[in-house]
Coordinates of N, CA and C in Angstrom, one line a residue:
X10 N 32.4 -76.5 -37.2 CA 32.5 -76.1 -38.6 C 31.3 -76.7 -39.4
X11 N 30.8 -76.2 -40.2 CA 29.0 -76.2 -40.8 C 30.0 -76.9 -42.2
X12 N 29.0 -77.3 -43.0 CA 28.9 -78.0 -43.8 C 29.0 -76.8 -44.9
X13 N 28.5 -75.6 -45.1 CA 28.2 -74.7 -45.6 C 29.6 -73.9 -45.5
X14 N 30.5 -73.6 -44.4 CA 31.5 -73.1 -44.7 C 32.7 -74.5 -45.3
X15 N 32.7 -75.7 -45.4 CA 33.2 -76.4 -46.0 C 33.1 -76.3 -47.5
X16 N 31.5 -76.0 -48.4 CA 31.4 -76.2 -49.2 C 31.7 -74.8 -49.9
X17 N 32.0 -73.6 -49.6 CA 32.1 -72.4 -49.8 C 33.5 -72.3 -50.7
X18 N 34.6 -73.2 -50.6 CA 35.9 -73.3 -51.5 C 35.8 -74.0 -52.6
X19 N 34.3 -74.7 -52.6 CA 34.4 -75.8 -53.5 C 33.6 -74.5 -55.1
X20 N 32.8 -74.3 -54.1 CA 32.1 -73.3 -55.8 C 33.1 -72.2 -55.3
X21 N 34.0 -71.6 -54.8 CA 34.8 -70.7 -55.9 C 35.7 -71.4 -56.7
X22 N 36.0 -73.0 -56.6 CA 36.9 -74.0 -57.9 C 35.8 -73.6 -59.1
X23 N 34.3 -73.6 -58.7 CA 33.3 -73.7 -60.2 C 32.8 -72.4 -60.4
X24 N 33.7 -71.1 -60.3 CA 33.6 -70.1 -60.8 C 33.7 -70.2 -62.2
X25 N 32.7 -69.4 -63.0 CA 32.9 -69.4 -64.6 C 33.3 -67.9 -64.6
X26 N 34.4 -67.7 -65.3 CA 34.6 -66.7 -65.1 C 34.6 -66.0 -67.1
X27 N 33.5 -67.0 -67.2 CA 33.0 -66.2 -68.6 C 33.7 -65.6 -70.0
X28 N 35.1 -66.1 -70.1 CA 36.3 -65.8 -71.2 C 35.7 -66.4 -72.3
X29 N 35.5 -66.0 -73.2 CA 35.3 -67.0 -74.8 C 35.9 -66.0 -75.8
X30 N 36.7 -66.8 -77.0 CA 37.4 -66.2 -77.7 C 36.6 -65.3 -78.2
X31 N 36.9 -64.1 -78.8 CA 36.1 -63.3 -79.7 C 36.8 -62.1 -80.7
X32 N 36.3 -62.6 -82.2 CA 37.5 -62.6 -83.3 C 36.8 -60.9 -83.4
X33 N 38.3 -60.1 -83.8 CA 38.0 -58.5 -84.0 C 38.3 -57.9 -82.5
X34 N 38.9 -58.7 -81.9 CA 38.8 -58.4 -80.3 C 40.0 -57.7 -79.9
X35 N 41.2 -57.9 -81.2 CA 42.7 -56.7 -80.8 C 42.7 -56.4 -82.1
X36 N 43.2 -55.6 -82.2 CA 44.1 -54.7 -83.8 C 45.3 -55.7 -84.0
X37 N 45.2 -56.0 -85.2 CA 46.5 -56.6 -85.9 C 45.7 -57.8 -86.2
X38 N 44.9 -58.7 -86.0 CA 44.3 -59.9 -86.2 C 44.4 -60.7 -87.7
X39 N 44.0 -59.6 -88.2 CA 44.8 -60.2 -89.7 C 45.9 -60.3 -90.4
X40 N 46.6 -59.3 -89.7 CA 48.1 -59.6 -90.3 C 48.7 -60.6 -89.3
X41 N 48.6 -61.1 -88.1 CA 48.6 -62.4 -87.4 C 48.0 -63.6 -88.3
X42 N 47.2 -63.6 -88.7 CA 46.3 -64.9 -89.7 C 47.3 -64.7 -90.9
X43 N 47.3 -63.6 -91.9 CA 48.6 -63.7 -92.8 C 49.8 -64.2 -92.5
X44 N 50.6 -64.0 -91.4 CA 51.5 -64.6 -91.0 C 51.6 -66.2 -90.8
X45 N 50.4 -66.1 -90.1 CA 50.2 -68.1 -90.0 C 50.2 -68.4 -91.5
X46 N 49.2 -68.3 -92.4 CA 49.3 -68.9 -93.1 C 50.6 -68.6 -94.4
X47 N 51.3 -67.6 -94.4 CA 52.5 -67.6 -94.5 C 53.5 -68.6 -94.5
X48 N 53.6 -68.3 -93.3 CA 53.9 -70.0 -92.6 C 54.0 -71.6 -93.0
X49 N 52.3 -71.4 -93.0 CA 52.0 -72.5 -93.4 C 52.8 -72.7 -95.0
X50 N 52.0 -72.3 -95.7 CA 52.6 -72.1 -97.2 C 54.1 -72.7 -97.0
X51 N 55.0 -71.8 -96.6 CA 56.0 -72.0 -96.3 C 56.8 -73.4 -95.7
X52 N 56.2 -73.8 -95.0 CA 56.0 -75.1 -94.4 C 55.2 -76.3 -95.5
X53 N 54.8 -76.3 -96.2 CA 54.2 -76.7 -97.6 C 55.3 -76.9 -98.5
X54 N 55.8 -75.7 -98.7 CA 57.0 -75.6 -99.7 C 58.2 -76.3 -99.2
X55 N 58.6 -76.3 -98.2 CA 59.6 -77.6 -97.2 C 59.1 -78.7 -97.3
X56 N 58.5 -79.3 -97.4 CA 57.9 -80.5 -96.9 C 57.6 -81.1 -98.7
X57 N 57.4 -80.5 -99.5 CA 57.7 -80.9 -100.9 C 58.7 -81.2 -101.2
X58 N 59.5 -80.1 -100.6 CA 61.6 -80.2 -101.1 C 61.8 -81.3 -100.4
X59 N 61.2 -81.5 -99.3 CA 62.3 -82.7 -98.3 C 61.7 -84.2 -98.9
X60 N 60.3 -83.9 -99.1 CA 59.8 -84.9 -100.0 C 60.4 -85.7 -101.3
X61 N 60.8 -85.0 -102.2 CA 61.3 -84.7 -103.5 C 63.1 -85.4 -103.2
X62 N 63.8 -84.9 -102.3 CA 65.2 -85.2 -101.7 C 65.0 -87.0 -101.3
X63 N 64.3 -87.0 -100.5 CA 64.1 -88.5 -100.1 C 63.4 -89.3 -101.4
X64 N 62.9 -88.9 -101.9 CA 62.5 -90.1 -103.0 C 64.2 -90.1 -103.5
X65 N 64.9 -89.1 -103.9 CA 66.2 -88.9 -104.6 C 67.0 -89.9 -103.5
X66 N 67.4 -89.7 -102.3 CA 68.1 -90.6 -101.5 C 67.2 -91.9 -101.7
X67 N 66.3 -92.5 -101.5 CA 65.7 -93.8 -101.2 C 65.9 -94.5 -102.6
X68 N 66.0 -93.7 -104.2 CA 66.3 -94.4 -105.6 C 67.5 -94.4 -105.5
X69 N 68.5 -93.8 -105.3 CA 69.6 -94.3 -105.2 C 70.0 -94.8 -104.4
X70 N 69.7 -95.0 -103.1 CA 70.1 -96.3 -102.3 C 69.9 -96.9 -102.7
X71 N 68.6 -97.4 -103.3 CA 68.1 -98.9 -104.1 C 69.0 -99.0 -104.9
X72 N 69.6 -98.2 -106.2 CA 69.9 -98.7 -107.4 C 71.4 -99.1 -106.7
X73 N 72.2 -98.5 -106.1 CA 73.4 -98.2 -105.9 C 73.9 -99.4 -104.8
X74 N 72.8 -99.7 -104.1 CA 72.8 -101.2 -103.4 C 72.8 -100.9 -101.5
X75 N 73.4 -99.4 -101.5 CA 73.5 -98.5 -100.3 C 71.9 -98.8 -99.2
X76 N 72.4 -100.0 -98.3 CA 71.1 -100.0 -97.7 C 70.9 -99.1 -96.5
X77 N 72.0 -98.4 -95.8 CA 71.6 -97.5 -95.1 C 70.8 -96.4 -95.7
X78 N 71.3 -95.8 -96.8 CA 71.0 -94.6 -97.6 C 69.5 -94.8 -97.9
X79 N 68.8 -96.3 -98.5 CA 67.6 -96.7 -99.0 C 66.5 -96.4 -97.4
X80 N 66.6 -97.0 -96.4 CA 66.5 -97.3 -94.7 C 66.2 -95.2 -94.8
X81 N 67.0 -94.1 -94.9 CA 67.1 -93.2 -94.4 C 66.0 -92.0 -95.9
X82 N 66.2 -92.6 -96.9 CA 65.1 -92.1 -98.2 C 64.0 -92.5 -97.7
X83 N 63.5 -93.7 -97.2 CA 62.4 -94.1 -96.5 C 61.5 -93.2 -95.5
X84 N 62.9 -93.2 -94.5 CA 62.2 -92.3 -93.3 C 62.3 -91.2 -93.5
X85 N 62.9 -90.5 -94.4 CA 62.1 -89.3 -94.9 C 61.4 -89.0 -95.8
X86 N 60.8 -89.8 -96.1 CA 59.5 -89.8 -97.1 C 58.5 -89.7 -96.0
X87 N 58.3 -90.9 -95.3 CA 57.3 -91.1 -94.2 C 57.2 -89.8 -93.3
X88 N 58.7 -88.9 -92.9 CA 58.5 -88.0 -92.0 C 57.8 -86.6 -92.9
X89 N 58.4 -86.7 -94.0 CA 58.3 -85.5 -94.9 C 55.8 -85.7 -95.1
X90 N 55.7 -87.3 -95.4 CA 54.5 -86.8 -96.1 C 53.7 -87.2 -94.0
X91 N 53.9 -87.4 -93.2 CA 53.6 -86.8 -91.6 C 53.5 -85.5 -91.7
X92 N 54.7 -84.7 -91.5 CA 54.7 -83.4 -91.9 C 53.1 -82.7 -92.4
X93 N 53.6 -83.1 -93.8 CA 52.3 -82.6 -94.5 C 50.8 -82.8 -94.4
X94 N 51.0 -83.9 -93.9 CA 49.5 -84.1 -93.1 C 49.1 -83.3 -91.7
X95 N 50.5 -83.1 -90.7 CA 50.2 -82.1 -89.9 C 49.8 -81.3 -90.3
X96 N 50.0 -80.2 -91.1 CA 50.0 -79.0 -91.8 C 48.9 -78.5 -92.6
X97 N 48.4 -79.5 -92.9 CA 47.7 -79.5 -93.4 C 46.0 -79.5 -92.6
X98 N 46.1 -80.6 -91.5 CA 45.1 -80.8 -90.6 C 45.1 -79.9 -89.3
X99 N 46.2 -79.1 -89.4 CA 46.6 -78.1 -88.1 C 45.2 -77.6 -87.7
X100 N 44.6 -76.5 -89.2 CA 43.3 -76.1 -88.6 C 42.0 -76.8 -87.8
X101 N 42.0 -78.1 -88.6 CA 41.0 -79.1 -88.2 C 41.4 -79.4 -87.1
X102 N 42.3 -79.8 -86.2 CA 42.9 -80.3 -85.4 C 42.7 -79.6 -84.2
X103 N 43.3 -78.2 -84.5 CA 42.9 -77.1 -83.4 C 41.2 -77.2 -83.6
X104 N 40.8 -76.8 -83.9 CA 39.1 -76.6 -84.2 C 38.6 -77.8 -83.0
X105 N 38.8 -78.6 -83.4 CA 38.6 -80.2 -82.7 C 38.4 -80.2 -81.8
X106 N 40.2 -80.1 -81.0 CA 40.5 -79.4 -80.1 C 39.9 -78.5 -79.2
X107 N 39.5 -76.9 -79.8 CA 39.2 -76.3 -78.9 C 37.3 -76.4 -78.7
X108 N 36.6 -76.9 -79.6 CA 35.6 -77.8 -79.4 C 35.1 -78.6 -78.3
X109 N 36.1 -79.4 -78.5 CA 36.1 -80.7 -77.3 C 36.1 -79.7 -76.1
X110 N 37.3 -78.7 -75.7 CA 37.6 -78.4 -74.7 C 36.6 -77.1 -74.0
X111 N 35.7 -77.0 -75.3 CA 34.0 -75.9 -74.7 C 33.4 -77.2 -73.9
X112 N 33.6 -78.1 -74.6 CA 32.3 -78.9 -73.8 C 32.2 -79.6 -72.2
X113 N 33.7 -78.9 -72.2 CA 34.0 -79.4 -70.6 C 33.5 -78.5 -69.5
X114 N 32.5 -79.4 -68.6 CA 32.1 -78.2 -67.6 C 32.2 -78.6 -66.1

């Protein structure tokens, strides 16, 4: 067995088989991007209300003396403005993301 038929499986693993995204490439692409950011919006407008609800649970826990209730207005404050930072950095994130993952070769 030659060295040459050993190395013969190794470059079809380092086939480039040449895929890169390319925008205008199917019909419908923009009503897909309307939808996301639909979405998003939408997920915006949640993330305010659940915002808005936990300040309301976490002041009256405090006032009312309710330390479970204060403990759970908390954690959804914290989860609600998480949330919104996801949501917000989604695009940046993916971008990042698929960035980093061009430069792998």
């Amino acid at each position: 067995m030659s060295l040459r038929s050993l190395a013969h499986p190794i470059v079809q693993l380092a086939y480039d088989p040449g895929v890169q995204p390319a925008a205008g490439g199917l019909p419908g692409l923009d009503v897909l991007k309307k939808v996301v950011d639909s979405i998003s919006l939408f997920g915006i407008i949640a993330v305010v209300g659940a915002l808005c609800v936990s300040g309301v649970v976490w002041a009256w826990g405090h006032h009312s003396g309710s330390h479970g209730a204060e403990a759970k207005g908390k954690q959804g404050a914290l989860v609600s403005t998480g949330c919104a930072l996801l949501i917000g950095a989604a695009n940046g994130i993916v971008l990042f993301a698929s960035t980093l993952g061009a430069q792998v070769h």
